[in-house]
Coordinates of C-alpha atoms and ligand atoms in Angstrom, one line a residue:
X1 CA -5.7 -2.6 9.4
X2 CA -9.0 -1.4 8.0
X3 CA -11.8 0.3 9.8
X4 CA -12.1 1.7 13.4
X5 CA -15.1 3.1 15.1
X6 CA -15.8 4.2 18.7
X7 CA -18.7 5.7 20.6
X8 CA -19.3 7.2 24.0
X9 CA -22.7 8.7 24.7
X10 CA -26.2 8.1 25.9
X11 CA -27.5 5.8 23.2
X12 CA -26.9 2.0 23.1
X13 CA -23.4 1.6 21.6
X14 CA -23.6 -1.8 19.9
X15 CA -26.1 -0.9 17.2
X16 CA -24.2 2.4 16.5
X17 CA -20.9 0.5 16.2
X18 CA -22.4 -2.2 13.9
X19 CA -24.1 0.5 11.7
X20 CA -20.8 2.5 11.5
X21 CA -18.8 -0.5 10.6
X22 CA -21.2 -1.4 7.8
X23 CA -20.5 2.0 6.3
X24 CA -16.9 1.0 5.9
X25 CA -17.7 -2.3 4.2
X26 CA -16.8 -0.9 0.8
X27 CA -13.2 -0.9 1.9
X28 CA -13.0 -4.6 2.2
X29 CA -12.2 -6.7 5.3
X30 CA -12.0 -10.3 6.5
X31 CA -13.3 -10.2 10.0
X32 CA -15.1 -7.8 12.4
X33 CA -15.6 -7.2 16.1
X34 CA -16.9 -4.9 18.8
X35 CA -16.3 -4.4 22.5
X36 CA -18.9 -2.8 24.8
X37 CA -18.6 -1.9 28.5
X38 CA -22.0 -2.7 30.0
X39 CA -21.4 -0.8 33.3
X40 CA -20.0 -3.9 35.0
X41 CA -17.9 -5.9 32.5
X42 CA -16.2 -5.6 29.2
X43 CA -18.0 -7.7 26.5
X44 CA -16.2 -8.6 23.3
X45 CA -17.8 -10.1 20.2
X46 CA -15.9 -11.0 17.0
X47 CA -16.3 -13.1 14.0
X48 CA -14.5 -14.1 10.8
X49 CA -16.3 -13.0 7.6
X50 CA -18.9 -10.3 7.1
X51 CA -20.4 -7.9 9.6
X52 CA -23.8 -9.7 9.1
X53 CA -22.1 -12.9 10.4
X54 CA -21.0 -10.9 13.5
X55 CA -24.5 -9.4 13.9
X56 CA -26.1 -12.9 13.8
X57 CA -24.0 -14.0 16.8
X58 CA -24.7 -10.8 18.9
X59 CA -26.9 -11.2 22.0
X60 CA -28.7 -8.1 23.2
X61 CA -25.7 -6.0 24.4
X62 CA -26.4 -3.2 26.8
X63 CA -23.9 -0.4 27.2
X64 CA -23.4 3.1 26.0
X65 CA -19.6 3.0 25.3
X66 CA -17.7 0.8 22.9
X67 CA -15.3 0.3 20.0
X68 CA -15.5 -1.7 16.8
X69 CA -13.2 -2.8 14.0
X70 CA -13.2 -4.4 10.5
X71 CA -9.9 -6.2 10.0
X72 CA -7.9 -6.6 6.8
X73 CA -5.2 -9.0 7.9
X74 CA -1.5 -7.9 7.9
X75 CA -0.1 -9.8 10.9
X76 CA -1.6 -13.2 11.4
X77 CA -4.3 -15.1 9.4
X78 CA -7.8 -13.8 8.9
X79 CA -9.7 -15.6 11.7
X80 CA -11.7 -15.0 14.8
X81 CA -8.8 -15.0 17.2
X82 CA -6.8 -12.5 15.2
X83 CA -9.9 -10.3 14.7
X84 CA -10.0 -7.0 16.8
X85 CA -10.7 -5.9 19.5
X86 CA -7.8 -7.4 21.4
X87 CA -8.0 -7.4 25.1
X88 CA -5.8 -7.5 28.2
X89 CA -7.7 -7.5 31.5
X90 CA -10.3 -4.8 31.2
X91 CA -8.7 -3.1 28.3
X92 CA -9.8 -3.5 24.7
X93 CA -7.9 -2.2 21.7
X94 CA -8.6 -1.8 18.0
X95 CA -5.8 -0.8 15.8
X96 CA -4.9 0.2 12.2
X97 CA -1.3 0.2 11.1
X98 CA 1.8 -1.8 12.0
X99 CA 3.7 -2.0 15.3
X100 CA 7.2 -2.5 14.0
X101 CA 8.8 -3.6 17.3
X102 CA 6.0 -5.9 18.2
X103 CA 8.2 -9.0 18.5
X104 CA 10.4 -7.2 21.0
X105 CA 7.4 -6.0 22.9
X106 CA 5.9 -9.5 22.8
X107 CA 9.0 -11.0 24.3
X108 CA 9.2 -8.3 27.0
X109 CA 5.5 -8.7 27.9
X110 CA 5.6 -12.5 27.9
X111 CA 8.6 -12.3 30.3
X112 CA 6.4 -10.1 32.5
X113 CA 3.7 -12.7 32.6
X114 CA 1.3 -11.7 29.9
X115 CA -0.1 -14.5 27.7
X116 CA -0.6 -13.9 24.0
X117 CA -3.5 -15.7 22.3
X118 CA -3.3 -14.2 18.8
X119 CA -0.7 -13.7 16.1
X120 CA -1.3 -10.0 15.9
X121 CA 0.9 -7.0 16.6
X122 CA -2.1 -5.3 18.2
X123 CA -2.3 -7.7 21.1
X124 CA 1.1 -6.5 22.2
X125 CA -0.4 -3.0 22.4
X126 CA -3.3 -4.1 24.5
X127 CA -0.9 -5.8 27.0
X128 CA 1.4 -2.8 27.0
X129 CA -1.4 -0.4 27.9
X130 CA -2.5 -2.8 30.6
X131 CA 1.0 -2.9 31.9
X132 CA 1.1 0.9 32.3
X133 CA -2.5 1.2 33.5
X134 CA -2.9 2.5 37.1
X135 CA -6.1 4.5 37.3
X136 CA -6.1 6.7 34.2
X137 CA -6.4 5.5 30.6
X138 CA -4.8 8.6 29.0
X139 CA -1.7 8.1 31.1
X140 CA -1.4 4.5 30.2
X141 CA -1.9 5.1 26.5
X142 CA 0.6 8.0 26.5
X143 CA 3.2 5.8 28.2
X144 CA 2.6 2.8 25.9
X145 CA 2.9 5.0 22.8
X146 CA 6.4 6.0 23.9
X147 CA 7.4 2.4 23.7
X148 CA 6.1 1.6 20.2
X149 CA 7.7 2.1 16.8
X150 CA 5.5 2.0 13.8
X151 CA 2.2 3.4 12.6
X152 CA -1.1 3.4 14.4
X153 CA -4.6 4.6 14.7
X154 CA -6.0 3.2 17.9
X155 CA -9.2 3.3 20.0
X156 CA -8.9 2.0 23.5
X157 CA -11.7 1.1 25.8
X158 CA -11.4 0.6 29.6
X159 CA -14.5 0.8 31.8
X160 CA -16.2 4.1 31.0
X161 CA -13.1 5.6 29.4
X162 CA -12.5 5.8 25.6
X163 CA -9.2 7.0 24.3
X164 CA -7.8 7.2 20.8
X165 CA -4.5 8.2 19.2
X166 CA -2.8 8.2 15.9
X167 CA 0.6 8.3 14.1
X168 CA 0.8 7.8 10.3
X169 CA -2.7 6.4 10.0
X170 CA -5.9 8.4 9.8
X171 CA -8.3 9.1 12.7
X172 CA -11.1 11.5 13.0
X173 CA -13.3 12.5 16.0
X174 CA -16.9 13.4 15.6
X175 CA -19.1 15.6 17.8
X176 CA -22.6 14.2 18.0
X177 CA -25.8 15.0 19.8
X178 CA -25.9 13.0 23.0
X179 CA -22.6 11.2 22.3
X180 CA -19.3 11.5 20.6
X181 CA -17.4 9.4 18.1
X182 CA -14.0 8.3 16.9
X183 CA -13.4 6.7 13.4
X184 CA -10.7 5.9 11.0
X185 CA -12.8 7.2 8.1
X186 CA -15.4 9.9 7.8
X187 CA -18.2 7.7 6.2
X188 CA -18.3 5.6 9.3
X189 CA -19.9 8.4 11.3
X190 CA -21.3 10.7 8.7
X191 CA -24.8 9.6 9.5
X192 CA -24.4 10.8 13.1
X193 CA -22.5 14.0 12.7
X194 CA -20.9 16.4 10.2
X195 CA -18.8 18.1 12.9
X196 CA -15.4 16.5 12.8
X197 CA -12.0 17.0 14.2
X198 CA -9.0 15.5 12.5
X199 CA -6.3 14.2 14.8
X200 CA -2.7 14.9 13.8
X201 CA 0.2 12.5 14.4
X202 CA 1.1 11.8 18.1
X203 CA -2.1 13.2 19.4
X204 CA -4.4 11.6 21.9
X205 CA -8.2 12.1 22.1
X206 CA -10.3 11.4 25.2
X207 CA -13.9 10.8 24.2
X208 CA -16.6 11.3 26.8
X209 CA -20.4 11.6 26.4
X210 CA -20.1 15.4 26.8
X211 CA -17.1 16.2 24.8
X212 CA -13.7 15.3 23.3
X213 CA -10.4 16.6 24.7
X214 CA -7.1 16.4 22.8
X215 CA -3.5 16.0 24.2
X216 CA 0.0 15.5 22.8
X217 CA 2.0 12.4 23.9
X218 CA 3.2 14.4 26.9
X219 CA -0.4 14.9 28.0
X220 CA -0.3 18.6 27.3
X221 CA -3.7 19.8 26.1
X222 CA -4.0 20.6 22.4
X223 CA -6.5 23.1 20.8
X224 CA -8.2 21.6 17.8
X225 CA -10.5 23.1 15.1
X226 CA -13.9 21.6 14.3
X227 CA -14.6 21.2 10.6
X228 CA -18.0 20.8 9.0
X229 CA -18.0 18.0 6.4
X230 CA -20.0 18.9 3.4
X231 CA -19.4 15.6 1.4
X232 CA -22.3 13.3 0.6
X233 CA -21.7 9.6 1.4
X234 CA -20.3 8.7 -2.0
X235 CA -17.7 11.5 -1.8
X236 CA -16.9 10.5 1.8
X237 CA -16.1 6.9 0.8
X238 CA -13.5 8.2 -1.6
X239 CA -12.2 10.7 1.0
X240 CA -13.4 13.5 -1.3
X241 CA -11.5 12.2 -4.3
X242 CA -13.6 11.8 -7.5
X243 CA -12.5 8.2 -8.0
X244 CA -11.1 5.4 -5.9
X245 CA -8.2 5.3 -8.4
X246 CA -7.2 8.9 -7.6
X247 CA -7.6 8.2 -3.9
X248 CA -5.4 5.1 -4.1
X249 CA -2.8 7.0 -6.1
X250 CA -2.7 9.6 -3.3
X251 CA -2.5 6.9 -0.7
X252 CA 0.9 5.7 -2.0
X253 CA 3.1 7.6 0.4
X254 CA 1.4 5.8 3.2
X255 CA 1.0 2.4 1.5
X256 CA 4.6 2.3 0.5
X257 CA 5.6 3.4 4.0
X258 CA 3.6 0.4 5.4
X259 CA 5.3 -1.9 2.9
X260 CA 8.7 -0.9 4.1
X261 CA 7.7 -0.5 7.8
X262 CA 9.9 -2.6 10.1
X263 CA 11.7 -4.2 7.2
X264 CA 14.5 -1.6 6.7
X265 CA 17.3 -1.1 9.2
X266 CA 19.2 1.5 7.2
X267 CA 21.8 2.3 9.9
X268 CA 22.8 -1.3 10.2
X269 CA 22.3 -1.9 6.5
X270 CA 20.0 -4.9 7.1
X271 CA 16.6 -6.0 5.9
X272 CA 14.1 -8.1 7.9
X273 CA 11.4 -10.1 6.2
X274 CA 9.4 -11.4 9.1
X275 CA 8.6 -15.1 8.9
X276 CA 10.4 -15.7 5.6
X277 CA 11.2 -19.4 5.5
X278 CA 14.1 -19.1 3.1
X279 CA 17.3 -19.3 5.1
X280 CA 20.6 -17.6 4.2
X281 CA 21.9 -20.9 3.0
X282 CA 18.8 -21.5 0.8
X283 CA 19.3 -18.1 -0.7
X284 CA 23.1 -18.7 -1.3
X285 CA 22.2 -21.8 -3.3
X286 CA 19.7 -20.0 -5.6
X287 CA 21.2 -19.6 -9.1
X288 CA 18.0 -19.0 -11.0
X289 CA 14.7 -17.3 -10.3
X290 CA 11.5 -17.6 -12.4
X291 CA 8.9 -14.9 -11.8
X292 CA 5.3 -15.6 -12.8
X293 CA 2.5 -13.0 -12.9
X294 CA -0.2 -11.3 -15.0
X295 CA -0.8 -7.7 -16.0
X296 CA 0.5 -5.1 -13.7
X297 CA 2.0 -7.7 -11.4
X298 CA 3.9 -9.0 -14.5
X299 CA 5.4 -5.5 -15.0
X300 CA 6.5 -5.5 -11.4
X301 CA 8.1 -8.9 -12.0
X302 CA 9.9 -7.5 -15.1
X303 CA 11.5 -4.8 -13.0
X304 CA 12.3 -7.6 -10.6
X305 CA 14.3 -9.3 -13.3
X306 CA 16.5 -6.2 -13.8
X307 CA 16.9 -5.8 -10.1
X308 CA 17.8 -9.4 -9.2
X309 CA 20.2 -9.6 -12.1
X310 CA 21.9 -6.2 -11.3
X311 CA 21.9 -6.4 -7.5
X312 CA 22.2 -10.1 -6.8
X313 CA 23.7 -11.4 -10.1
X314 CA 21.0 -14.1 -10.3
X315 CA 19.6 -15.0 -13.7
X316 CA 15.8 -14.4 -13.8
X317 CA 13.2 -15.5 -16.3
X318 CA 9.9 -13.6 -16.2
X319 CA 6.9 -15.4 -17.6
X320 CA 3.3 -14.4 -18.2
X321 CA 1.4 -16.9 -16.0
X322 CA -1.0 -18.1 -18.7
X323 CA 1.9 -18.9 -21.0
X324 CA 4.1 -20.5 -18.3
X325 CA 1.7 -23.2 -17.4
X326 CA 1.5 -24.6 -20.9
X327 CA 4.9 -23.8 -22.5
X328 CA 7.6 -23.4 -19.9
X329 CA 9.2 -25.0 -16.9
X330 CA 11.7 -23.7 -14.3
X331 CA 13.6 -26.7 -13.0
X332 CA 16.0 -25.7 -10.2
X333 CA 14.6 -22.2 -9.9
X334 CA 13.1 -20.3 -7.0
X335 CA 9.6 -19.5 -8.5
X336 CA 8.2 -16.2 -7.4
X337 CA 4.5 -15.6 -8.0
X338 CA 3.4 -12.0 -7.8
X339 CA -0.3 -11.3 -7.4
X340 CA -2.1 -8.5 -5.6
X341 CA -5.3 -10.5 -5.1
X342 CA -3.6 -13.8 -4.6
X343 CA -6.5 -15.3 -6.5
X344 CA -5.6 -14.8 -10.1
X345 CA -6.4 -18.2 -11.8
X346 CA -3.6 -18.1 -14.3
X347 CA -0.9 -17.3 -11.7
X348 CA -2.3 -19.9 -9.3
X349 CA -2.3 -22.6 -12.0
X350 CA 1.2 -21.7 -13.1
X351 CA 2.5 -21.8 -9.5
X352 CA 0.9 -25.3 -9.1
X353 CA 2.7 -26.5 -12.2
X354 CA 6.0 -25.1 -10.9
X355 CA 5.4 -26.7 -7.5
X356 CA 4.5 -30.1 -9.1
X357 CA 7.9 -30.1 -10.7
X358 CA 9.7 -29.6 -7.4
X359 CA 10.3 -25.9 -7.4
X360 CA 10.2 -23.9 -4.2
X361 CA 7.5 -21.2 -4.5
X362 CA 7.4 -17.7 -3.0
X363 CA 4.3 -15.5 -3.2
X364 CA 4.4 -11.7 -3.2
X365 CA 0.8 -10.8 -2.4
X366 CA -1.5 -8.3 -0.8
X367 CA -4.4 -10.3 0.5
X368 CA -3.6 -12.4 3.5
X369 CA -5.0 -15.9 3.4
X370 CA -5.7 -15.8 -0.3
X371 CA -5.3 -19.1 -2.2
X372 CA -1.8 -18.3 -3.7
X373 CA -0.5 -17.4 -0.3
X374 CA -1.8 -20.6 1.2
X375 CA -0.4 -22.8 -1.5
X376 CA 3.1 -21.2 -1.7
X377 CA 6.0 -22.3 0.4
X378 CA 6.8 -18.8 1.5
X379 CA 4.9 -15.5 1.4
X380 CA 5.9 -11.8 1.6
X381 CA 2.9 -9.4 2.0
X382 CA 3.0 -6.1 0.3
X383 CA 0.7 -4.5 3.0
X384 CA -0.9 -1.9 0.6
X385 CA -4.3 -2.1 2.3
X386 CA -7.4 -2.8 0.2
X387 CA -7.4 -1.5 -3.4
X388 CA -10.9 -0.9 -4.9
X389 CA -10.2 0.7 -8.3
X390 CA -9.8 -2.0 -10.9
X391 CA -6.6 -0.4 -12.1
X392 CA -3.8 -1.4 -9.8
X393 CA -1.9 1.6 -8.5
X394 CA -0.8 1.5 -4.9
X395 CA -0.4 -2.2 -5.0
X396 CA 2.1 -1.9 -7.9
X397 CA 4.4 0.5 -6.0
X398 CA 4.2 -1.7 -2.9
X399 CA 5.1 -4.8 -5.1
X400 CA 8.1 -2.8 -6.3
X401 CA 8.9 -1.9 -2.7
X402 CA 9.1 -5.6 -1.7
X403 CA 11.0 -6.6 -4.9
X404 CA 13.6 -3.9 -4.3
X405 CA 14.1 -5.1 -0.7
X406 CA 14.2 -8.8 -1.8
X407 CA 16.8 -8.2 -4.5
X408 CA 18.9 -6.2 -2.0
X409 CA 18.5 -8.9 0.6
X410 CA 19.6 -11.6 -1.8
X411 CA 22.5 -9.4 -3.0
X412 CA 23.7 -9.0 0.6
X413 CA 23.6 -12.7 1.2
X414 CA 25.4 -13.4 -2.0
X415 CA 28.0 -10.7 -1.4
X416 CA 27.2 -9.0 -4.6
X417 CA 26.6 -5.7 -2.9
X418 CA 28.6 -4.3 0.0
X419 CA 27.4 -2.8 3.2
X420 CA 27.9 0.9 2.1
X421 CA 25.8 0.3 -1.0
X422 CA 23.2 -1.4 1.1
X423 CA 23.0 1.5 3.6
X424 CA 22.8 4.0 0.8
X425 CA 20.0 2.2 -0.9
X426 CA 18.0 1.6 2.2
X427 CA 18.3 5.2 3.3
X428 CA 17.1 6.3 -0.2
X429 CA 14.2 3.8 0.0
X430 CA 13.0 5.3 3.3
X431 CA 12.8 8.7 1.6
X432 CA 10.6 7.4 -1.3
X433 CA 7.2 8.1 0.4
X434 CA 8.0 11.8 0.9
X435 CA 9.3 12.0 -2.7
X436 CA 6.0 10.6 -3.9
X437 CA 4.2 13.2 -1.9
X438 CA 6.2 15.9 -3.8
X439 CA 5.0 14.4 -7.1
X440 CA 1.4 14.4 -5.9
X441 CA 1.7 18.0 -4.8
X442 CA 2.9 19.2 -8.2
X443 CA 0.4 17.8 -10.8
X444 CA -0.1 20.8 -13.1
X445 CA 2.4 19.7 -15.7
X446 CA 1.0 16.1 -15.7
X447 CA -2.6 17.5 -16.2
X448 CA -1.4 19.7 -19.1
X449 CA 0.3 16.7 -20.8
X450 CA -2.8 14.5 -20.2
X451 CA -4.9 17.0 -22.1
X452 CA -2.7 16.5 -25.2
X453 CA -2.7 12.7 -24.9
X454 CA -6.5 12.7 -24.4
X455 CA -7.2 13.8 -28.0
X456 CA -4.9 11.1 -29.6
X457 CA -5.9 7.7 -30.9
X458 CA -2.5 6.1 -30.1
X459 CA 0.3 6.7 -27.5
X460 CA 3.6 5.2 -26.9
X461 CA 5.6 4.8 -23.7
X462 CA 9.3 4.2 -24.0
X463 CA 12.1 3.5 -21.6
X464 CA 15.3 1.6 -21.3
X465 CA 16.5 -1.0 -18.7
X466 CA 15.0 -0.3 -15.3
X467 CA 12.5 2.2 -16.9
X468 CA 11.3 -0.3 -19.5
X469 CA 8.8 -2.1 -17.2
X470 CA 7.4 1.3 -16.2
X471 CA 6.8 2.1 -20.0
X472 CA 4.8 -1.2 -20.1
X473 CA 2.9 -0.3 -17.0
X474 CA 2.2 3.3 -18.3
X475 CA 0.8 1.8 -21.5
X476 CA -1.3 -0.8 -19.6
X477 CA -2.8 1.9 -17.4
X478 CA -3.6 4.2 -20.3
X479 CA -5.3 1.6 -22.4
X480 CA -7.1 0.0 -19.4
X481 CA -8.8 3.2 -18.2
X482 CA -8.9 5.6 -21.2
X483 CA -9.4 3.1 -24.0
X484 CA -6.6 4.8 -26.0
X485 CA -4.5 2.4 -27.9
X486 CA -1.1 2.5 -26.1
X487 CA 2.1 0.4 -26.3
X488 CA 5.2 0.3 -24.2
X489 CA 8.5 -0.4 -25.8
X490 CA 12.1 -0.7 -24.8
X491 CA 13.3 2.5 -26.5
X492 CA 16.2 0.8 -28.3
X493 CA 13.7 -1.5 -30.0
X494 CA 11.8 1.3 -31.8
X495 CA 14.0 1.3 -34.8
X496 CA 13.4 -2.4 -35.3
X497 CA 9.8 -1.8 -36.3
X498 CA 7.5 0.4 -34.2
X499 CA 9.2 3.6 -35.4
X500 CA 7.1 3.1 -38.6
X501 CA 4.1 4.0 -36.5
X502 CA 5.5 7.2 -35.0
X503 CA 4.0 10.3 -36.6
X504 CA 3.1 13.8 -35.4
X505 CA -0.2 12.3 -34.2
X506 CA 1.4 9.8 -31.8
X507 CA 2.5 11.3 -28.5
X508 CA 5.4 9.5 -27.0
X509 CA 6.0 9.5 -23.2
X510 CA 9.8 8.9 -22.8
X511 CA 10.9 7.8 -19.3
X512 CA 14.3 9.4 -19.4
X513 CA 15.6 9.5 -15.8
X514 CA 19.3 9.5 -15.1
X515 CA 21.1 6.2 -15.2
X516 CA 23.5 4.1 -17.3
X517 CA 21.4 4.3 -20.5
X518 CA 20.5 8.0 -20.3
X519 CA 22.6 9.1 -23.2
X520 CA 21.3 6.2 -25.3
X521 CA 17.8 7.3 -24.4
X522 CA 18.5 10.8 -25.6
X523 CA 19.5 9.3 -29.0
X524 CA 16.2 7.4 -29.1
X525 CA 14.3 10.6 -28.3
X526 CA 16.1 12.3 -31.2
X527 CA 14.9 9.4 -33.5
X528 CA 11.4 10.0 -32.3
X529 CA 11.5 13.7 -32.7
X530 CA 12.8 13.3 -36.3
X531 CA 9.3 11.7 -37.0
X532 CA 7.7 14.9 -35.6
X533 CA 6.0 13.1 -32.6
X534 CA 5.2 15.2 -29.5
X535 CA 7.6 13.9 -26.9
X536 CA 6.8 14.2 -23.2
X537 CA 9.8 13.3 -21.0
X538 CA 9.7 12.1 -17.4
X539 CA 13.1 13.3 -16.1
X540 CA 15.0 14.2 -12.9
X541 CA 14.2 17.6 -11.4
X542 CA 17.8 18.8 -12.0
X543 CA 18.2 17.6 -15.6
X544 CA 19.0 20.7 -17.7
X545 CA 19.8 18.7 -20.8
X546 CA 16.6 17.0 -21.6
X547 CA 14.5 20.1 -22.4
X548 CA 16.6 20.6 -25.5
X549 CA 15.2 17.5 -27.2
X550 CA 11.6 17.2 -26.1
X551 CA 8.3 19.2 -26.1
X552 CA 7.4 18.9 -22.4
X553 CA 9.2 17.7 -19.3
X554 CA 7.6 16.3 -16.2
X555 CA 10.2 16.6 -13.5
X556 CA 10.4 14.3 -10.5
X557 CA 12.6 14.3 -7.4
X558 CA 15.9 12.5 -7.8
X559 CA 17.0 9.5 -5.8
X560 CA 19.3 6.5 -6.5
X561 CA 19.1 5.9 -10.3
X562 CA 17.7 2.4 -9.9
X563 CA 14.9 3.6 -7.6
X564 CA 13.7 6.3 -10.1
X565 CA 11.2 3.8 -11.8
X566 CA 9.1 3.7 -8.6
X567 CA 8.8 7.5 -8.8
X568 CA 8.1 7.6 -12.5
X569 CA 5.3 5.1 -11.9
X570 CA 3.3 7.8 -10.0
X571 CA 3.6 10.1 -13.1
X572 CA 2.3 7.4 -15.6
X573 CA -0.6 6.6 -13.2
X574 CA -1.6 10.2 -12.9
X575 CA -1.2 10.8 -16.7
X576 CA -3.5 7.9 -17.4
X577 CA -6.0 9.0 -14.8
X578 CA -6.3 12.6 -16.1
X579 CA -6.5 11.3 -19.7
X580 CA -9.4 9.0 -18.8
X581 CA -11.1 11.8 -16.8
X582 CA -10.8 14.2 -19.8
X583 CA -12.4 11.5 -21.9
X584 CA -15.1 10.9 -19.3
X585 CA -14.4 7.2 -18.9
X586 CA -15.6 4.9 -16.2
X587 CA -12.3 5.0 -14.3
X588 CA -12.9 2.7 -11.4
X589 CA -14.6 0.1 -13.4
X590 CA -13.2 0.0 -16.9
X591 CA -15.3 -1.9 -19.5
X592 CA -14.7 -5.7 -19.7
X593 CA -12.3 -5.8 -16.8
X594 CA -12.6 -7.2 -13.2
X595 CA -10.5 -6.5 -10.1
X596 CA -9.7 -10.2 -9.6
X597 CA -9.5 -12.5 -12.6
X598 CA -10.4 -15.9 -11.2
X599 CA -11.1 -17.5 -14.6
X600 CA -8.4 -18.9 -16.9
Ligands
LIG1 C1 -3.9 -3.8 -13.7 O1 -4.4 -2.5 -13.5 C2 -5.0 -4.9 -13.7 N1 -5.9 -4.8 -12.6 C3 -4.5 -6.3 -14.0 O2 -3.5 -6.2 -15.0 C4 -3.9 -7.1 -12.8 O3 -2.7 -6.6 -12.4 C5 -3.8 -8.5 -13.2 O4 -5.1 -9.0 -13.5 C6 -3.2 -9.4 -12.1 O5 -3.9 -9.3 -10.9 P1 -3.2 -9.9 -9.6 O6 -2.1 -9.0 -9.2 O7 -4.3 -9.8 -8.6 O8 -2.8 -11.3 -9.8

């Protein structure tokens, strides 16, 4: 996944494709490539690294139709072979998203005589389109799309035909002067046109030099509306959101969907972690887990502790990476390192210490090919896509997505959860992205509460059991981007000290969703209210009890009790964002902080 561009017109395509790809560089990528049809043959150029590296290798390429891609690896290492475009005969394909049944397609196409050279899911798509191609690219693409499961935005080049399609991954067509465009993101083509048409799911576009036609998957023509984009380039990079953080918060339905894609078989009650080296017998033998991480990733790890202990009955220690390496050891444990960047120096050093003492290591990471993923025995990718805001948001919910699945997976193997529980949990997990969308569509109460917090010097987040890590994450987010002093506490711990700090000037955000400690949480809220603090509760939408005890209630959709923390997370992210915005803070680049902390 990352950036797609396509052009069919009267100008030379290569320079337009390169220029358009450069406008997507801010999104991050690990390799880039273009394919151009030069009126006789298909020419493909790709390179690992930056677009300038690709540019240096480009000969003078002649041709007025082509496609281009910046890749951010999800299937297969970041290298030249795995870079897009992928080809099959005269067909070249660039793709964002995940083809969930790619292994099945790969087996089928290999049996039909196709040879695979890359490790990507996209190559299966190129061969599949070739398999169906007779003399019309739209027909071939439409047939191929019926065979694939998963998410995609694709641009396909075959001779003088350029066809694009989407499902669950953005794609926009642009109407230019003397040529037309396709792109995954508006900034790619904003220099060339402001007249754009947004494709909807399961739509196909045929881009010619003179126009763009749209079809559904049954090749029935579809009428589309042209929109004029008024954004400047800076606004376009953020898809019109004021900050990357807000954009990334709103990307969570899609990023979580990608995290779970192809891994959940809810009807069978099974989970598939592609390429995980831990066998069922390895997992049966695990009696201890040690999770190592920093910052937000640590908070994800702490929820992991609750989940592994509850679902798989495995004892878990969670250690701050910078402490673990000097003060702790984990003999006999499976050591799980959680790191979005995969480059955090403390986490890397701690994993090396664990490995040197004979522990098996498993990385949960976002960036494919990062140091931690290369040095760990096993890796599970969270597949969030690039995150630009320093404050981790979508990568946190994707980390949680993987951890929930992993704890369920271990529980199934250890017979600590039964098949009905498994099916129920997996069905509920599949519904989480749409529940996040509902939270994002109803932000008024969150904005109102943020205004109150914005004028405070201190704030407290409290929760019990599964909600406690989210209290820590809420406090971390708030202090990180709004510079308000904030703490997260296990609510039962308040009366052992922190309650002395609670006054009418200290707003308290109580994560009070339904679960085994709900009644105890109400008691904690009463203790807080007795000190006259303003209490904002995050609660289930159908909870009619909570409003008796608190000042404000932010209601969120209900799901399985133990999944509620993932939904509460979105609320604490938005609260922190709107507080920081009210205080006019530098949200995407908070003072003193860096996205990737590569020093100890
Ligand atoms: C959170 O918003 C921060 N960006 C920070 O705490 C971060 O989670 C921490 O530095 C760990 O980073 P990692 O996940 O890349 O290892």
